[in-house]
Coordinates of C-alpha atoms in Angstrom, one line a residue:
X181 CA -7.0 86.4 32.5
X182 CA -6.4 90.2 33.7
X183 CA -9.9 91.7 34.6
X184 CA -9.8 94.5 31.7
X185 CA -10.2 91.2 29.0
X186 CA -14.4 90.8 29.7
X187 CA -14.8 87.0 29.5
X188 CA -18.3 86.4 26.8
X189 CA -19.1 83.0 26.8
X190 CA -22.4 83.6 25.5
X191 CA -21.0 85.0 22.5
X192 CA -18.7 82.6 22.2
X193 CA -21.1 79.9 21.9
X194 CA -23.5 81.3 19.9
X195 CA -20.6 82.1 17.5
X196 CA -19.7 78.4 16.9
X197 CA -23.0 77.2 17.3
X198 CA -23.8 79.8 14.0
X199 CA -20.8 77.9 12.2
X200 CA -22.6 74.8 13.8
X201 CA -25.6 75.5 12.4
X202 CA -23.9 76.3 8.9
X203 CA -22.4 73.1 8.6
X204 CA -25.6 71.0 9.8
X205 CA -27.8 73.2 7.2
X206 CA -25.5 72.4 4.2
X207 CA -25.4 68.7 5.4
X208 CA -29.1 68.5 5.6
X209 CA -29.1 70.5 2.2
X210 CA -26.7 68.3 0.2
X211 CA -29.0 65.3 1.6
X212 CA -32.2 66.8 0.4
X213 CA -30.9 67.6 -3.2
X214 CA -29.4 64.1 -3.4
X215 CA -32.5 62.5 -2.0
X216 CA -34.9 64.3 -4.6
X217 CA -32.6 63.5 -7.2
X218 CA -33.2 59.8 -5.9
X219 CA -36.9 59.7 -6.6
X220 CA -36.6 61.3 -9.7
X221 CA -34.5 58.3 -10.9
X222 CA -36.5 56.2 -9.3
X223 CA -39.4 57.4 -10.6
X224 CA -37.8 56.9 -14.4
X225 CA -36.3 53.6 -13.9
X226 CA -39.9 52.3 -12.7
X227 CA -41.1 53.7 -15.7
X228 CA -38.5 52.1 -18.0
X229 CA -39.2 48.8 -16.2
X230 CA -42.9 49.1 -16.8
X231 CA -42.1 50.0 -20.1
X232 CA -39.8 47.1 -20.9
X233 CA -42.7 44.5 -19.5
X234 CA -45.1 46.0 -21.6
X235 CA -42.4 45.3 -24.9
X236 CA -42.2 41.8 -23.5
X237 CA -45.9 41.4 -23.0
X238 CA -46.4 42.2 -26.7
X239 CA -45.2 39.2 -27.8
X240 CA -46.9 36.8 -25.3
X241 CA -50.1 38.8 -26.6
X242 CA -49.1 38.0 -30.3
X243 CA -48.6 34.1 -29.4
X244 CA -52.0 33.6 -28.1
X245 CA -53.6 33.5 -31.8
X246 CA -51.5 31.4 -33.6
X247 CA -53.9 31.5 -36.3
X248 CA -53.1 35.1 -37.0
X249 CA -49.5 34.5 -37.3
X250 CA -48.4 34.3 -40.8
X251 CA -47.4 30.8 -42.8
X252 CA -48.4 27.2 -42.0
X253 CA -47.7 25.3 -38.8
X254 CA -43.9 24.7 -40.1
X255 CA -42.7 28.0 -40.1
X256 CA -45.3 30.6 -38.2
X257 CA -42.2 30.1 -35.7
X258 CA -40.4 32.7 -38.3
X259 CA -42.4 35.5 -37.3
X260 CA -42.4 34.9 -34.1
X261 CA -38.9 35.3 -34.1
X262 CA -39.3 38.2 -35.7
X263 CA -41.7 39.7 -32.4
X264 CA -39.3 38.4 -29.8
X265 CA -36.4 39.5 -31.4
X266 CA -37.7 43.6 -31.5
X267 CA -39.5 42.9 -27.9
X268 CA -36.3 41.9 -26.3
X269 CA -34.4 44.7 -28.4
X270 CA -36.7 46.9 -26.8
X271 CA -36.9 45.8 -23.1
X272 CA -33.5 45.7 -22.9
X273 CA -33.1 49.4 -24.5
X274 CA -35.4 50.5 -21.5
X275 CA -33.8 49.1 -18.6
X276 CA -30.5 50.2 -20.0
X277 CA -32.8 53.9 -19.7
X278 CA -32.1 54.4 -23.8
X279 CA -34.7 54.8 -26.4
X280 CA -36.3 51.6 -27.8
X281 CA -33.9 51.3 -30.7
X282 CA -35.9 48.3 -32.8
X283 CA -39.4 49.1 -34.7
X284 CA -41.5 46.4 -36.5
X285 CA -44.4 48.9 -37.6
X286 CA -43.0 51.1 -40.1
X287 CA -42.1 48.2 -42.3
X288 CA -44.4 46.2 -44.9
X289 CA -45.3 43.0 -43.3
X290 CA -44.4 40.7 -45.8
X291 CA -41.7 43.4 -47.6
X292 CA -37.5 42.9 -48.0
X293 CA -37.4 44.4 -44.1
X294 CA -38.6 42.4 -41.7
X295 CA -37.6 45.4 -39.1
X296 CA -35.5 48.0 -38.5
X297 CA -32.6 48.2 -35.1
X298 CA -30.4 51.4 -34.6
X299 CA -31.5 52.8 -38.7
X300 CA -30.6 49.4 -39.9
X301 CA -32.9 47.3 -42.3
X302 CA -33.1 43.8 -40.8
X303 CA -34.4 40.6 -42.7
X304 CA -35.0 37.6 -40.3
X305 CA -34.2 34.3 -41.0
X306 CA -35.4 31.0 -39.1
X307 CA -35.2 27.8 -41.0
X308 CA -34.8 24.6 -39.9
X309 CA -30.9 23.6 -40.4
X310 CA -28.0 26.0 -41.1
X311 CA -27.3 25.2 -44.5
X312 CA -31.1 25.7 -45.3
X313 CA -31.0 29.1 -43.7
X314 CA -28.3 30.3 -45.6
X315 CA -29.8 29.4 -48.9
X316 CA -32.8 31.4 -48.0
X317 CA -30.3 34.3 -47.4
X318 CA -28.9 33.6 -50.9
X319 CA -32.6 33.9 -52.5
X320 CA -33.5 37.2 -50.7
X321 CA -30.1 38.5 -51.9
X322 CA -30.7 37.5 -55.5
X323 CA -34.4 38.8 -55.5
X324 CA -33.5 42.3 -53.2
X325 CA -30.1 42.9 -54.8
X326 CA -30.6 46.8 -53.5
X327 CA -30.8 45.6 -49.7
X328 CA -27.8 46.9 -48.0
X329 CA -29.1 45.5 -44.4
X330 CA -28.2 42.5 -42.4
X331 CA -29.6 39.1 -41.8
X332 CA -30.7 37.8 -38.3
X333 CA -30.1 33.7 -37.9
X334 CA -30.9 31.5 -35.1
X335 CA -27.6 32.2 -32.5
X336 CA -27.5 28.8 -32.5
X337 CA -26.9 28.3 -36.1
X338 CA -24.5 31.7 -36.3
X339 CA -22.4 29.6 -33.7
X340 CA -22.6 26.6 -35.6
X341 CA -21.4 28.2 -38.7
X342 CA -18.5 30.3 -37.6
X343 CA -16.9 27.1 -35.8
X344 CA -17.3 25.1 -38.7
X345 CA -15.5 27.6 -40.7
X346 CA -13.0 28.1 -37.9
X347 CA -12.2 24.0 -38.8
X348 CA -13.6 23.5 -35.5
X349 CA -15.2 20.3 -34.2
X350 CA -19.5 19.9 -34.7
X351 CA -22.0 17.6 -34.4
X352 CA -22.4 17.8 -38.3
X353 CA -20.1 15.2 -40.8
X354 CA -17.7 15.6 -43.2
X355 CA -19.6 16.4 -46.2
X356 CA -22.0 18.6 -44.7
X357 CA -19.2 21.0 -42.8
X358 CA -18.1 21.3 -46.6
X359 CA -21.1 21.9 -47.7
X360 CA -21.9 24.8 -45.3
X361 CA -18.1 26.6 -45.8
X362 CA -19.1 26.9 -49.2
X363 CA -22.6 27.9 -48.3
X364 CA -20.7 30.7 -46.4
X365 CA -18.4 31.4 -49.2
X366 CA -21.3 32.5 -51.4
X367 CA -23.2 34.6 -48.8
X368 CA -20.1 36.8 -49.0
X369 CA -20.2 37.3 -52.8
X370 CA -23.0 37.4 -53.2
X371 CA -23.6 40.6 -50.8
X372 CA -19.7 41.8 -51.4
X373 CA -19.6 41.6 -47.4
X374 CA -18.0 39.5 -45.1
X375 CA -19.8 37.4 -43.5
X376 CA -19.4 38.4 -40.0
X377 CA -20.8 41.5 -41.3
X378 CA -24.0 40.8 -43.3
X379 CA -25.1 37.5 -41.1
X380 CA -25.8 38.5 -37.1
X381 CA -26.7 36.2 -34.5
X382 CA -30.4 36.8 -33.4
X383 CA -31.6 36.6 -29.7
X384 CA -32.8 33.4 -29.8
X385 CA -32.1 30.1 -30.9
X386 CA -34.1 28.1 -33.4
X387 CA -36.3 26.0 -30.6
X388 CA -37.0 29.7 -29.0
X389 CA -39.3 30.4 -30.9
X390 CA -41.4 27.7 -31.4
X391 CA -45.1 27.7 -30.5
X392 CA -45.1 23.9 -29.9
X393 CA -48.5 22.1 -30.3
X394 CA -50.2 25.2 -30.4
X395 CA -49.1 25.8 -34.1
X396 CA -51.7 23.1 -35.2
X397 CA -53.8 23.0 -32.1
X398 CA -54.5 26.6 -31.4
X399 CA -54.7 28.5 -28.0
X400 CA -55.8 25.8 -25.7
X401 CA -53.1 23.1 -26.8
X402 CA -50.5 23.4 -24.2
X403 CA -47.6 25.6 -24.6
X404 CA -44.3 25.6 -26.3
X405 CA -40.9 26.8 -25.8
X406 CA -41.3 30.1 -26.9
X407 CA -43.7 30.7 -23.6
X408 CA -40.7 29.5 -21.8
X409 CA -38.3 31.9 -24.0
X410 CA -40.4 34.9 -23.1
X411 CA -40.7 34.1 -19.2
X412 CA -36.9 33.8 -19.3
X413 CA -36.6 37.4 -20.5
X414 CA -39.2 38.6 -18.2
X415 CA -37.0 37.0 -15.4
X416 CA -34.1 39.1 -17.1
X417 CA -36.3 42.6 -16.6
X418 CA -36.8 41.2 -13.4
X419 CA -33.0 40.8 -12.6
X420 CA -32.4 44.3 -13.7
X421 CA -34.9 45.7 -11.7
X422 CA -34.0 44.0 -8.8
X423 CA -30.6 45.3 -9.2
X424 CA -31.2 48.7 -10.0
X425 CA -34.1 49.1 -6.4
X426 CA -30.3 48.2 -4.9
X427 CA -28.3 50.6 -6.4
X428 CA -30.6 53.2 -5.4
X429 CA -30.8 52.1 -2.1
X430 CA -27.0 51.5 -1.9
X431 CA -26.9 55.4 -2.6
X432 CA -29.1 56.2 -0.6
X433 CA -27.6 54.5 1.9
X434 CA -23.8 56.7 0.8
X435 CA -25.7 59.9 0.9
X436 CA -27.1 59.3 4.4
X437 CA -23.8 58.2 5.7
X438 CA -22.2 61.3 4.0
X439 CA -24.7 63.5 5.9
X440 CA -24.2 62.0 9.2
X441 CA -22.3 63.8 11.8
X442 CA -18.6 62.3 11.8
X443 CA -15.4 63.1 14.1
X444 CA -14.0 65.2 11.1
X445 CA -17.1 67.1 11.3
X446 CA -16.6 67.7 14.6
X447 CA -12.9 68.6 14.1
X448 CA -14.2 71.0 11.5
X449 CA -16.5 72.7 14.1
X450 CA -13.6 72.6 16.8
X451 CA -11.5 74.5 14.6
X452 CA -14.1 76.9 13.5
X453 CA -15.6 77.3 17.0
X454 CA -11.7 77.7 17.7
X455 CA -11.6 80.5 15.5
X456 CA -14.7 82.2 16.5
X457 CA -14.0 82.2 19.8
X458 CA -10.5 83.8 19.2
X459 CA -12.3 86.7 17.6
X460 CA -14.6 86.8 20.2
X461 CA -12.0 87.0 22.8
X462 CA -9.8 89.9 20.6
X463 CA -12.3 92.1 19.8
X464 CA -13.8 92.4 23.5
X465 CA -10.5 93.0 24.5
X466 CA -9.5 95.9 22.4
X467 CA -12.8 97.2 23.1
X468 CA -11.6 97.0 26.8
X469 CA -8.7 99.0 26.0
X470 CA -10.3 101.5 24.6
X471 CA -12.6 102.2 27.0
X472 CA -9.4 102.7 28.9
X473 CA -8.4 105.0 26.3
X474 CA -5.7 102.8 24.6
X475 CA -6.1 103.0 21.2
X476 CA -3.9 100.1 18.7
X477 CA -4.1 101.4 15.9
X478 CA -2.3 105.2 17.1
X479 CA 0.1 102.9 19.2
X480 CA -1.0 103.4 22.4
X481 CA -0.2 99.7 23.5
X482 CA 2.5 98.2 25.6
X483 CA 3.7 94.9 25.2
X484 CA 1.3 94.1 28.5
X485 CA -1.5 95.4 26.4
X486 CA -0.7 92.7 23.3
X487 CA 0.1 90.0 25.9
X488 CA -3.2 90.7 27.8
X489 CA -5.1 90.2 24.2
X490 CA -2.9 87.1 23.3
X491 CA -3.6 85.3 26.8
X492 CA -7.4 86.3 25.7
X493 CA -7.6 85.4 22.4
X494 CA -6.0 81.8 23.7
X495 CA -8.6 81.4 26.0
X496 CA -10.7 82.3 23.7
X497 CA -10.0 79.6 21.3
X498 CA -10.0 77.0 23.6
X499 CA -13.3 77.9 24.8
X500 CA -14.8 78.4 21.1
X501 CA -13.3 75.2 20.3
X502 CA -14.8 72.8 23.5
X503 CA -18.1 75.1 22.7
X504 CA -17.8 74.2 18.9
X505 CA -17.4 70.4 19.6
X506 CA -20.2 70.2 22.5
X507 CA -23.0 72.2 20.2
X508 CA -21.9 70.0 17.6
X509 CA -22.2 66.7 19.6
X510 CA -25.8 67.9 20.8
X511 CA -27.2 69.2 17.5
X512 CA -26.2 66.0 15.2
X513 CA -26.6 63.2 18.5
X514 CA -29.6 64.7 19.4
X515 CA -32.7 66.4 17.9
X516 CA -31.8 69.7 19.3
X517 CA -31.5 73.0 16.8
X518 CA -28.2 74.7 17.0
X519 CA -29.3 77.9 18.5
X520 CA -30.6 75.7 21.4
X521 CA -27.5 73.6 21.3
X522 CA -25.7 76.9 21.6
X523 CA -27.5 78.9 24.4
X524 CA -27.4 75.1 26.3
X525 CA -23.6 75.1 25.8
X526 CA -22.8 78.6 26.6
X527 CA -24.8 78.3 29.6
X528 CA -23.2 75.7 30.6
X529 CA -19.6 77.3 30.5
X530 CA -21.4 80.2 32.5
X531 CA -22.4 78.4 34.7
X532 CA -19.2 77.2 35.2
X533 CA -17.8 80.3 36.6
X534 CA -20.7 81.0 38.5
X535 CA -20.4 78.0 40.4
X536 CA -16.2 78.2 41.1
X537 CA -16.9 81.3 42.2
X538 CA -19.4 79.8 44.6
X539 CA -17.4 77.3 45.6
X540 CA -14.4 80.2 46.3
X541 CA -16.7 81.7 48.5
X542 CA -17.2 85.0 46.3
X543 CA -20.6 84.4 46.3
X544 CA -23.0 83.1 49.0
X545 CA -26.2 80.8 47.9
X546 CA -28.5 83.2 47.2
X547 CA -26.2 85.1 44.7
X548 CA -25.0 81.8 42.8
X549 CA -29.1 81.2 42.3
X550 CA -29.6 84.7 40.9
X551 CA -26.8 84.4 38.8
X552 CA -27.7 81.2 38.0
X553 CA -30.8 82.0 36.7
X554 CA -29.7 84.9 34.8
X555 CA -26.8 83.0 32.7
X556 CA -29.6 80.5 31.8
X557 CA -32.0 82.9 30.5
X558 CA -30.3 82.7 27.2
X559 CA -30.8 79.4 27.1
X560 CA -34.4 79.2 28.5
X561 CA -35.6 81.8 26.0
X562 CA -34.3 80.4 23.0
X563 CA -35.3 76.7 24.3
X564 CA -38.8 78.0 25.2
X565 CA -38.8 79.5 21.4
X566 CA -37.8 75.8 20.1
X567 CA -40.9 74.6 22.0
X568 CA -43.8 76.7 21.2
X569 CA -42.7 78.8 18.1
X570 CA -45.1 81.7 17.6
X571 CA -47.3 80.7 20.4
X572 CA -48.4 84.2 22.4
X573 CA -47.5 84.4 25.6
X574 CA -49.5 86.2 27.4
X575 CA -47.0 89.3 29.4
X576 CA -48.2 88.7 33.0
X577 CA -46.7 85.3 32.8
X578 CA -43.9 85.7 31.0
X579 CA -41.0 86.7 33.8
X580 CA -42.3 83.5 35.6
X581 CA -42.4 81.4 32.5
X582 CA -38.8 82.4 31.4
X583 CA -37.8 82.4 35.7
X584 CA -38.9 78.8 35.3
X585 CA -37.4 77.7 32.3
X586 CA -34.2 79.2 33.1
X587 CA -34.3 77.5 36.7
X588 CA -34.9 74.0 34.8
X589 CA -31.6 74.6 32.2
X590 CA -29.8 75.5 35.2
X591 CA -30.8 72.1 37.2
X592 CA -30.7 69.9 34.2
X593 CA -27.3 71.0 32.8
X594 CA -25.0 71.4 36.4
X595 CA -27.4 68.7 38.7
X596 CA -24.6 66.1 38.5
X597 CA -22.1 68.9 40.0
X598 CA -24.0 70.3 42.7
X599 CA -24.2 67.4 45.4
X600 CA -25.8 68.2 47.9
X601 CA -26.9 71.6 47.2
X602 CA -29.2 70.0 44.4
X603 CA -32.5 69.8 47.0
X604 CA -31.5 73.8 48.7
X605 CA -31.3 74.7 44.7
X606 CA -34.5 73.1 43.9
X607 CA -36.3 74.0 46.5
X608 CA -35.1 77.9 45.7
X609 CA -36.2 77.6 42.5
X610 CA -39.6 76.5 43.8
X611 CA -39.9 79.0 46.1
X612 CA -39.4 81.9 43.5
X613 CA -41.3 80.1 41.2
X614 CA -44.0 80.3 44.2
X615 CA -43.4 83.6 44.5
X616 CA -43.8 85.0 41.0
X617 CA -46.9 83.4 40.2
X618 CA -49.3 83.8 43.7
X619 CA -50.8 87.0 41.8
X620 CA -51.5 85.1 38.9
X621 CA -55.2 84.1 37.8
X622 CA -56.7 80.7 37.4
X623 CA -56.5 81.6 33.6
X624 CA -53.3 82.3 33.4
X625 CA -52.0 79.8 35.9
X626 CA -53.2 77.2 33.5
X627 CA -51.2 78.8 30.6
X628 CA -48.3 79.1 32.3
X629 CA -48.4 75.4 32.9
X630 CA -49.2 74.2 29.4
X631 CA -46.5 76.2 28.4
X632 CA -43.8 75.0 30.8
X633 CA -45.2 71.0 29.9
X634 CA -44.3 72.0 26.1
X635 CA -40.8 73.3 27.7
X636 CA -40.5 70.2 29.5
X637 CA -40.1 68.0 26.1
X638 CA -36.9 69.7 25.2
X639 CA -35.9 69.2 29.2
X640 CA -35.9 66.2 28.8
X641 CA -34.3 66.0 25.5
X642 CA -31.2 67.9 27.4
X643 CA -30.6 65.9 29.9
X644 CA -30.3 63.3 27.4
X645 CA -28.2 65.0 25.1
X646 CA -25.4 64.6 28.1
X647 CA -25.7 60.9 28.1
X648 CA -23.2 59.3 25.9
X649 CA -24.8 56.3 26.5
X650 CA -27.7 57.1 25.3
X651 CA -27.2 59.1 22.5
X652 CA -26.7 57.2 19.7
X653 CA -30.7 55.8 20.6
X654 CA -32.3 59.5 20.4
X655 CA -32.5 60.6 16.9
X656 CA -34.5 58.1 15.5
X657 CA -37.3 57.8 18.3
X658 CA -37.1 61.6 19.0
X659 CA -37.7 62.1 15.6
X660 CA -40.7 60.0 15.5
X661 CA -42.1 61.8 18.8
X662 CA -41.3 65.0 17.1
X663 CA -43.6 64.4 14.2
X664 CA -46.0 62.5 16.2
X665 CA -46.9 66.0 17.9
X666 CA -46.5 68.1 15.1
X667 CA -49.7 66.1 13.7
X668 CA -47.2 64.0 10.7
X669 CA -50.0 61.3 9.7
X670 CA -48.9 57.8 11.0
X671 CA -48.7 56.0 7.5
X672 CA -46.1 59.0 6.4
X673 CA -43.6 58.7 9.5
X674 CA -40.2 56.4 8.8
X675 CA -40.0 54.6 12.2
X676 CA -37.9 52.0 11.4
X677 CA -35.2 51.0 8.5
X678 CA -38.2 48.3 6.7
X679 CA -40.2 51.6 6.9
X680 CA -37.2 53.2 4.7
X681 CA -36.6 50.0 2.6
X682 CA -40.2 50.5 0.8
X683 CA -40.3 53.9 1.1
X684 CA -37.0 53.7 -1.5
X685 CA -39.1 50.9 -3.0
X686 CA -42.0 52.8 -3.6

């Protein structure tokens, strides 16, 4: 690149790692709105499931006093029916998240309507035999000539009747299949409906809802089938809810994946780092030119001039993209923020140079520890922000604490490229380090090193963070440690995916 282009890696990096940062805050965002939208339903379904065992538990309540259910010992199992039938309606409504759509209360206990579904006026009908149900429908149609509802049979019997109708094969004879298609045949005129239409199949079938012994015995005889009826559709709630704790966790499991970093993310950050550093590149290079006094737009440039900004720009590009990819890498592998990601990266590709120029000989040891340190201030400023926040730091210390800092980024990032002149840079750094603190106080010597220990956490995190292998193990423990020290209360940290599991559950 010609010498007029100034080369800004700094601002390169801290370019993409802005668009970085962009991307990673709308990912975190997108997961956060998605998340609390997750407990919300979570919070209704739970609701409509407790809701929906409360319906169910009605009905085992009612069945406890079987000498408060209405008739004799024959046919209390008819309002019974009539309970289970509206519980079921009910619980089902709930886990389905509608309104309960069945209501026994508003109607007259012993009235034409035994309850109402969806508006409609229903009058239950459980009697022993098919044929002997139907007749009862015939006498409620004769005596309530204005109901315009529908009747509720045993399913049992509804199935019964339409096969038999359908010429179909049953358990029942000749004579009595006869007997029943005519049965049918004067349901319909006498409601004008067809019988599909005015007849519906219940919940339950006839033994459902039979209290058993108790219907003579009372409370402590043992229990009958409609005990077993009711803890069948408890297991149904059951089911549902079982099912719907997965679905949520199924997308919370989507949304998680969705917000994880991914190679087209990284792509997308190449391409915008790409971009930036393009920009970068052109824009410090026409302001080169005109501090030569070359000005673009009054056509001053030569076709040098354009190819000098092209060659740039290129360079540029490539530089914002590897920037864009590494800052992207660190900040969604690793817990590091992207502003530290950044200053990391860019210091890293200034580092770069200074050391080739070292290695040219353009610069003797000394001069590639200066420089050095000064490329890495960036990075150990913005790093020692990460670390302690708004902590004050006292100004005597702070060209040593910085000077430090700066010496550490500078070790950690290039330590695998410097061979042998790893110890000689060490011990440099030590000695300056030496150097800038003998004036120091007790007071302030302790300081300095409680501040540099709370730097040392994200040293460690960045010498990490250029592991592959190690990587993909960070961002879970890192993120434990992290909340650990920022006083997160050990019951409320997610350490593990069980810890997740009930947390959905919860």
């Amino acid at each position: 690149m010609p010498d007029n282009i100034p080369d800004e890696p700094h601002l390169t990096a801290q370019a993409a790692a802005a668009f970085v940062a962009q991307e990673q805050a709308q990912r975190a965002a997108t997961l956060q709105t998605q998340t609390g939208d997750l407990h919300r339903l979570a919070d209704l379904w739970s609701k409509d499931y407790a809701d929906a065992t409360t319906e169910l538990q009605k009905v085992v309540e009612f069945v406890k006093n079987p000498q408060g259910i209405l008739g004799n010992p024959g046919t209390k199992h008819g309002e019974v029916a009539e309970q289970v039938e509206v519980a079921v309606q009910n619980a089902r409504d709930f886990m389905a998240h509608l309104k309960p759509s069945a209501a026994i209360d508003v109607v007259h206990r012993t009235g034409p309507v035994d309850y109402v579904i969806d508006g409609v006026d229903v009058q239950s009908k459980f009697i022993n035999g098919t044929r002997n149900t139907l007749d009862h429908i015939l006498d409620h149609a004769h005596k309530y000539e204005a109901f315009d509802g529908v009747y509720h049979i045993p399913r049992d019997q509804y199935a019964e009747a339409l096969s038999v109708r359908a010429g179909e094969s049953t358990e029942l004879g000749t004579r009595a299949q006869q007997a029943l298609v005519r049965k049918i045949a004067e349901v319909e005129a006498s409601t004008g409906r067809p019988f599909e239409e005015v007849v519906r199949p219940g919940v339950s079938s006839y033994r459902d809802v039979q209290l058993g012994p108790r219907a003579v015995l009372g409370p402590n005889a043992p229990e009958g089938p409609v005990h077993d009826t009711m803890r069948r559709h408890q297991e149904e709630v059951d089911r549902s809810r079982r099912a719907q704790q997965q679905d949520l966790r199924d997308r919370d499991g989507a949304n998680r994946a969705a917000a994880e970093p991914s190679l087209a993310g990284a792509a997308r950050a190449a391409a915008m780092g790409a971009a930036a550093g393009a920009g970068v590149q052109l824009a410090t290079g026409i302001y080169a030119k005109l501090r030569q006094g070359k000005n673009p737009l009054r056509g001053d440039f030569t076709r040098q001039d354009w190819a000098d900004l092209g060659v740039g720009a290129t360079k540029g590009a490539v530089s914002g993209g590897v920037s864009a990819a590494g800052i992207y890498t660190l900040t969604n592998c690793t817990d590091l923020a992207a502003p530290f990601a950044g200053a990391v990266v860019s210091s890293a590709l200034a580092l770069n140079k200074v050391r080739a120029r070292y290695h040219a000989g353009e610069i003797d040891f000394d001069e590639f520890v200066d420089l050095g340190q000064l490329v890495c201030a960036e990075g150990a400023i913005v790093g020692l922000t990460t670390a302690i926040g708004q902590t004050v730091i006292p100004l005597p210390i702070l060209g040593a604490l910085v000077g430090a800092a700066a010496g550490r980024l500078m070790v950690s990032v290039y330590s695998s490229y410097l061979g042998e002149d790893e110890k000689r840079l060490t011990a440099a750094l030590e000695k300056r380090f030496d150097h800038a603190v003998q004036r120091l106080d007790a007071s302030l010597l302790v300081r300095l090193e409680s501040l540099l220990a709370e730097y040392e956490r994200l040293g460690a995190l960045t010498t990490a963070a250029f592991d592959p292998n190690l990587n993909a193990q960070l961002r879970l423990s890192v993120s434990v440690r992290l909340a650990q020290a920022h006083g997160v209360a050990e019951a409320e940290i997610i350490k593990n995916e069980d810890d997740l599991d009930a947390f959905m559950r919860s």
